[in-house]
């Protein structure tokens, strides 16, 4: 099987000592490319550095993560926009969005920072890698105002129900990012996804080092583990693993417009 990991924090400390081996295992498992999201200014640099070490395999996405939005968010955005303007190989704006799960302290700032980065995506014609937790209505309302101009993107780490999926799929050119949560014992995704999400709207992701799939839950996640997600998803949709991969790869190309 051939697949793409559309969301992997491979630049992180967790991979410092064995990044080469992690990439080797990914290649052997059939992973054709890995997309790396930034979360703040510092990680924009580590993401770019890591991608430059693996050209044609690792691809950078730059943005300010909602959980990193604090009082200095305007300065962070200015710095990230500068980096964007001098980096020609960036494939998406991300990860960006809203997260009201842990704290609503900066919810207004999160909205402003997200909106600014949505405008960047439109201006630069780059897709969005969106993180959203406990804020779907707020996110949808914001995106609706830009719906006609949005270049597309991924709603990463989708764990919602069928109705929430349908609400997100109203945005053309957007995919749902499916990862380890699908394999968790109590997950309703194996029922809800086939009911509400056509296969031409799904991409794979790890969100590594987090969210390792069953039977590796609790371990450090890595791109090679996506095979467990593919197996579970093929079962849920009642199609072959090859067909799931073919469709997901096509979806990646549609959104990110890159030849892999
Ligand atoms: Zn992430």
CSV table of C-alpha atoms and ligand atoms in Angstrom, one decimal:
chain,number,residue,atom,x,y,z
A,1,UNK,CA,0.0,0.0,0.0
A,2,UNK,CA,1.1,3.5,-0.8
A,3,UNK,CA,0.0,6.4,1.3
A,4,UNK,CA,0.8,10.0,2.5
A,5,UNK,CA,1.0,11.2,6.1
A,6,UNK,CA,-0.6,14.6,5.9
A,7,UNK,CA,0.1,15.7,9.5
A,8,UNK,CA,3.2,14.7,11.4
A,9,UNK,CA,5.3,16.7,13.9
A,10,UNK,CA,8.4,15.0,12.7
A,11,UNK,CA,10.5,18.1,13.6
A,12,UNK,CA,9.8,17.5,17.3
A,13,UNK,CA,12.2,16.6,20.1
A,14,UNK,CA,10.6,13.1,20.2
A,15,UNK,CA,12.3,12.3,16.9
A,16,UNK,CA,15.6,13.9,17.6
A,17,UNK,CA,17.7,10.8,18.0
A,18,UNK,CA,16.2,8.4,15.4
A,19,UNK,CA,14.6,10.6,12.8
A,20,UNK,CA,16.4,8.8,9.9
A,21,UNK,CA,15.2,5.4,11.2
A,22,UNK,CA,11.6,6.7,11.5
A,23,UNK,CA,11.8,7.9,7.9
A,24,UNK,CA,13.3,4.7,6.7
A,25,UNK,CA,10.5,2.7,8.4
A,26,UNK,CA,7.9,5.1,6.8
A,27,UNK,CA,9.4,4.5,3.3
A,28,UNK,CA,9.4,0.7,3.9
A,29,UNK,CA,5.7,0.8,5.0
A,30,UNK,CA,4.7,2.5,1.8
A,31,UNK,CA,4.6,6.2,3.0
A,32,UNK,CA,5.4,8.3,0.0
A,33,UNK,CA,5.5,11.7,1.7
A,34,UNK,CA,5.1,13.4,5.1
A,35,UNK,CA,3.6,16.8,5.7
A,36,UNK,CA,4.9,18.7,8.7
A,37,UNK,CA,2.8,21.4,10.4
A,38,UNK,CA,4.4,24.2,12.5
A,39,UNK,CA,2.8,25.5,15.7
A,40,UNK,CA,4.6,28.7,16.4
A,41,UNK,CA,7.6,30.8,15.1
A,42,UNK,CA,10.3,28.5,16.6
A,43,UNK,CA,8.7,25.5,15.0
A,44,UNK,CA,8.4,27.2,11.6
A,45,UNK,CA,12.2,27.0,11.6
A,46,UNK,CA,12.5,23.4,12.8
A,47,UNK,CA,9.8,22.3,10.3
A,48,UNK,CA,11.7,24.0,7.4
A,49,UNK,CA,15.1,22.6,8.6
A,50,UNK,CA,13.7,19.1,8.8
A,51,UNK,CA,12.0,19.3,5.4
A,52,UNK,CA,15.2,20.6,3.8
A,53,UNK,CA,17.0,17.5,5.2
A,54,UNK,CA,14.5,15.3,3.3
A,55,UNK,CA,13.7,17.1,0.1
A,56,UNK,CA,11.0,15.5,-2.0
A,57,UNK,CA,9.8,13.6,1.0
A,58,UNK,CA,9.0,16.0,3.8
A,59,UNK,CA,6.9,19.1,3.1
A,60,UNK,CA,6.5,22.2,5.3
A,61,UNK,CA,3.2,23.9,6.5
A,62,UNK,CA,3.6,27.1,8.4
A,63,UNK,CA,1.2,28.7,10.9
A,64,UNK,CA,0.3,29.6,14.5
A,65,UNK,CA,-1.5,26.9,16.4
A,66,UNK,CA,-4.5,28.1,18.4
A,67,UNK,CA,-3.0,26.7,21.7
A,68,UNK,CA,0.0,28.9,21.0
A,69,UNK,CA,-2.0,32.1,20.7
A,70,UNK,CA,-1.2,34.3,23.6
A,71,UNK,CA,-0.7,38.0,24.3
A,72,UNK,CA,2.1,38.1,21.7
A,73,UNK,CA,0.1,36.6,18.9
A,74,UNK,CA,0.4,39.6,16.6
A,75,UNK,CA,4.2,39.6,16.8
A,76,UNK,CA,4.2,35.8,16.2
A,77,UNK,CA,2.0,36.3,13.1
A,78,UNK,CA,4.3,39.0,11.8
A,79,UNK,CA,7.3,36.8,12.2
A,80,UNK,CA,5.6,33.8,10.5
A,81,UNK,CA,4.4,35.9,7.6
A,82,UNK,CA,8.0,37.0,7.1
A,83,UNK,CA,9.2,33.4,7.0
A,84,UNK,CA,6.4,32.5,4.6
A,85,UNK,CA,7.4,35.3,2.2
A,86,UNK,CA,10.9,33.9,1.9
A,87,UNK,CA,10.0,30.2,1.8
A,88,UNK,CA,8.9,29.1,-1.6
A,89,UNK,CA,8.4,25.4,-0.8
A,90,UNK,CA,5.6,25.8,1.8
A,91,UNK,CA,2.5,23.6,0.8
A,92,UNK,CA,-0.1,24.9,3.3
A,93,UNK,CA,-1.0,27.3,6.1
A,94,UNK,CA,-1.1,25.3,9.4
A,95,UNK,CA,-1.7,24.2,11.8
A,96,UNK,CA,-4.2,26.9,12.5
A,97,UNK,CA,-7.7,27.1,14.0
A,98,UNK,CA,-9.5,27.2,17.3
A,99,UNK,CA,-9.1,25.2,20.5
A,100,UNK,CA,-11.4,25.9,23.4
A,101,UNK,CA,-10.9,22.5,25.0
A,102,UNK,CA,-8.2,23.4,27.6
A,103,UNK,CA,-8.9,27.1,27.9
A,104,UNK,CA,-11.0,29.9,26.6
A,105,UNK,CA,-8.7,32.6,28.0
A,106,UNK,CA,-7.6,33.7,24.5
A,107,UNK,CA,-10.7,32.8,22.6
A,108,UNK,CA,-11.0,36.3,21.0
A,109,UNK,CA,-7.4,36.3,20.1
A,110,UNK,CA,-7.6,32.8,18.7
A,111,UNK,CA,-10.5,34.0,16.4
A,112,UNK,CA,-8.5,37.0,15.2
A,113,UNK,CA,-5.3,35.0,14.6
A,114,UNK,CA,-7.2,32.3,12.8
A,115,UNK,CA,-9.0,34.8,10.6
A,116,UNK,CA,-5.8,36.5,9.7
A,117,UNK,CA,-4.3,33.1,8.6
A,118,UNK,CA,-7.3,32.2,6.6
A,119,UNK,CA,-6.7,35.5,4.7
A,120,UNK,CA,-3.1,34.4,4.1
A,121,UNK,CA,-4.3,31.1,2.7
A,122,UNK,CA,-6.5,33.0,0.2
A,123,UNK,CA,-3.9,35.6,-0.6
A,124,UNK,CA,-1.2,32.9,-1.2
A,125,UNK,CA,-3.6,30.3,-2.6
A,126,UNK,CA,-2.4,27.7,-0.1
A,127,UNK,CA,-4.6,25.1,1.5
A,128,UNK,CA,-5.4,25.3,5.3
A,129,UNK,CA,-4.4,22.6,7.8
A,130,UNK,CA,-7.0,23.2,10.4
A,131,UNK,CA,-7.0,22.2,14.0
A,132,UNK,CA,-10.4,22.6,15.8
A,133,UNK,CA,-11.4,21.4,19.2
A,134,UNK,CA,-14.6,22.3,21.0
A,135,UNK,CA,-15.2,25.2,18.6
A,136,UNK,CA,-16.7,23.8,15.5
A,137,UNK,CA,-19.6,26.3,15.3
A,138,UNK,CA,-17.3,29.2,15.7
A,139,UNK,CA,-14.9,27.8,13.1
A,140,UNK,CA,-17.6,27.1,10.6
A,141,UNK,CA,-19.1,30.6,11.0
A,142,UNK,CA,-15.8,32.2,10.4
A,143,UNK,CA,-15.0,30.0,7.3
A,144,UNK,CA,-18.4,30.6,5.9
A,145,UNK,CA,-17.6,34.3,5.5
A,146,UNK,CA,-14.7,33.3,3.2
A,147,UNK,CA,-16.3,30.2,1.6
A,148,UNK,CA,-16.2,31.4,-2.0
A,149,UNK,CA,-12.5,32.2,-1.9
A,150,UNK,CA,-11.0,29.4,0.3
A,151,UNK,CA,-8.4,27.3,-1.6
A,152,UNK,CA,-9.3,24.2,0.3
A,153,UNK,CA,-7.6,22.2,3.1
A,154,UNK,CA,-7.9,19.6,5.7
A,155,UNK,CA,-9.9,19.4,9.0
A,156,UNK,CA,-7.2,17.6,10.8
A,157,UNK,CA,-7.8,14.9,13.4
A,158,UNK,CA,-11.5,14.5,12.8
A,159,UNK,CA,-13.3,12.8,15.6
A,160,UNK,CA,-16.8,14.2,15.3
A,161,UNK,CA,-20.1,12.5,14.5
A,162,UNK,CA,-21.9,12.1,11.2
A,163,UNK,CA,-23.7,15.5,11.5
A,164,UNK,CA,-20.5,17.3,12.3
A,165,UNK,CA,-18.8,15.6,9.4
A,166,UNK,CA,-21.6,16.8,7.1
A,167,UNK,CA,-21.2,20.3,8.4
A,168,UNK,CA,-17.5,20.4,7.5
A,169,UNK,CA,-18.0,18.7,4.1
A,170,UNK,CA,-20.2,21.6,3.0
A,171,UNK,CA,-16.8,23.4,2.3
A,172,UNK,CA,-15.7,22.2,-1.1
A,173,UNK,CA,-12.1,21.3,-1.6
A,174,UNK,CA,-11.8,20.3,2.1
A,175,UNK,CA,-11.0,16.9,3.4
A,176,UNK,CA,-11.3,15.2,6.8
A,177,UNK,CA,-7.9,14.0,8.3
A,178,UNK,CA,-8.4,10.5,9.7
A,179,UNK,CA,-5.8,9.2,12.2
A,180,UNK,CA,-5.4,6.9,15.2
A,181,UNK,CA,-8.6,7.9,16.9
A,182,UNK,CA,-10.5,5.7,14.3
A,183,UNK,CA,-8.9,2.6,15.8
A,184,UNK,CA,-9.7,3.4,19.5
A,185,UNK,CA,-12.1,0.9,21.1
A,186,UNK,CA,-14.8,3.3,21.9
A,187,UNK,CA,-14.6,5.2,18.6
A,188,UNK,CA,-17.8,5.7,16.7
A,189,UNK,CA,-15.9,6.7,13.6
A,190,UNK,CA,-16.1,3.2,11.9
A,191,UNK,CA,-19.9,3.6,11.8
A,192,UNK,CA,-20.2,7.4,11.3
A,193,UNK,CA,-17.6,7.9,8.6
A,194,UNK,CA,-19.1,5.5,6.0
A,195,UNK,CA,-22.6,6.9,6.8
A,196,UNK,CA,-21.6,10.5,6.2
A,197,UNK,CA,-18.3,10.8,4.4
A,198,UNK,CA,-17.6,9.7,0.9
A,199,UNK,CA,-14.2,8.3,0.2
A,200,UNK,CA,-13.3,11.2,-2.0
A,201,UNK,CA,-13.2,13.4,1.2
A,202,UNK,CA,-10.7,11.6,3.3
A,203,UNK,CA,-6.9,11.9,3.9
A,204,UNK,CA,-4.7,10.0,6.3
A,205,UNK,CA,-2.6,11.4,9.1
A,206,UNK,CA,-0.7,10.4,12.2
A,207,UNK,CA,-0.5,13.6,14.2
A,208,UNK,CA,2.7,11.9,15.4
A,209,UNK,CA,4.2,11.7,18.0
A,210,UNK,CA,0.6,11.7,19.4
A,211,UNK,CA,-2.5,9.5,18.7
A,212,UNK,CA,-0.8,6.2,17.9
A,213,UNK,CA,-3.4,3.7,16.6
A,214,UNK,CA,-4.4,0.4,18.2
A,215,UNK,CA,-2.5,-2.0,18.6
A,216,UNK,CA,0.3,0.5,19.3
A,217,UNK,CA,-1.8,2.9,21.4
A,218,UNK,CA,0.3,4.7,24.0
A,219,UNK,CA,3.6,4.4,22.0
A,220,UNK,CA,5.2,7.2,20.2
A,221,UNK,CA,3.3,7.4,16.9
A,222,UNK,CA,5.1,7.5,13.5
A,223,UNK,CA,4.1,7.5,9.9
A,224,UNK,CA,4.7,3.8,9.3
A,225,UNK,CA,1.8,3.1,11.8
A,226,UNK,CA,-0.7,4.5,9.3
A,227,UNK,CA,-1.1,1.0,7.9
A,228,UNK,CA,-3.3,0.2,10.9
A,229,UNK,CA,-5.6,3.1,10.1
A,230,UNK,CA,-5.8,2.0,6.5
A,231,UNK,CA,-6.7,-1.6,7.5
A,232,UNK,CA,-9.5,-0.3,9.9
A,233,UNK,CA,-10.8,2.2,7.4
A,234,UNK,CA,-11.0,-0.4,4.6
A,235,UNK,CA,-12.9,-2.7,6.9
A,236,UNK,CA,-15.3,0.1,7.8
A,237,UNK,CA,-16.0,1.1,4.2
A,238,UNK,CA,-16.0,-2.5,2.9
A,239,UNK,CA,-13.4,-1.8,0.2
A,240,UNK,CA,-9.9,-3.0,-0.4
A,241,UNK,CA,-6.9,-1.3,1.3
A,242,UNK,CA,-5.6,-0.5,-2.2
A,243,UNK,CA,-8.8,1.3,-3.1
A,244,UNK,CA,-8.7,3.4,0.1
A,245,UNK,CA,-5.1,4.4,-0.5
A,246,UNK,CA,-5.7,5.2,-4.2
A,247,UNK,CA,-8.6,7.5,-3.2
A,248,UNK,CA,-6.8,9.2,-0.3
A,249,UNK,CA,-3.7,9.9,-2.5
A,250,UNK,CA,-6.0,11.4,-5.1
A,251,UNK,CA,-7.6,13.6,-2.4
A,252,UNK,CA,-4.2,14.8,-1.2
A,253,UNK,CA,-3.2,15.8,-4.7
A,254,UNK,CA,-6.5,17.6,-5.2
A,255,UNK,CA,-6.0,19.7,-2.1
A,256,UNK,CA,-2.2,20.2,-2.0
A,257,UNK,CA,-1.7,20.2,-5.8
A,258,UNK,CA,1.7,18.6,-5.6
A,259,UNK,CA,3.0,15.7,-7.6
A,260,UNK,CA,4.4,12.9,-5.3
B,1,LIG,ZN1,-0.8,18.6,15.0
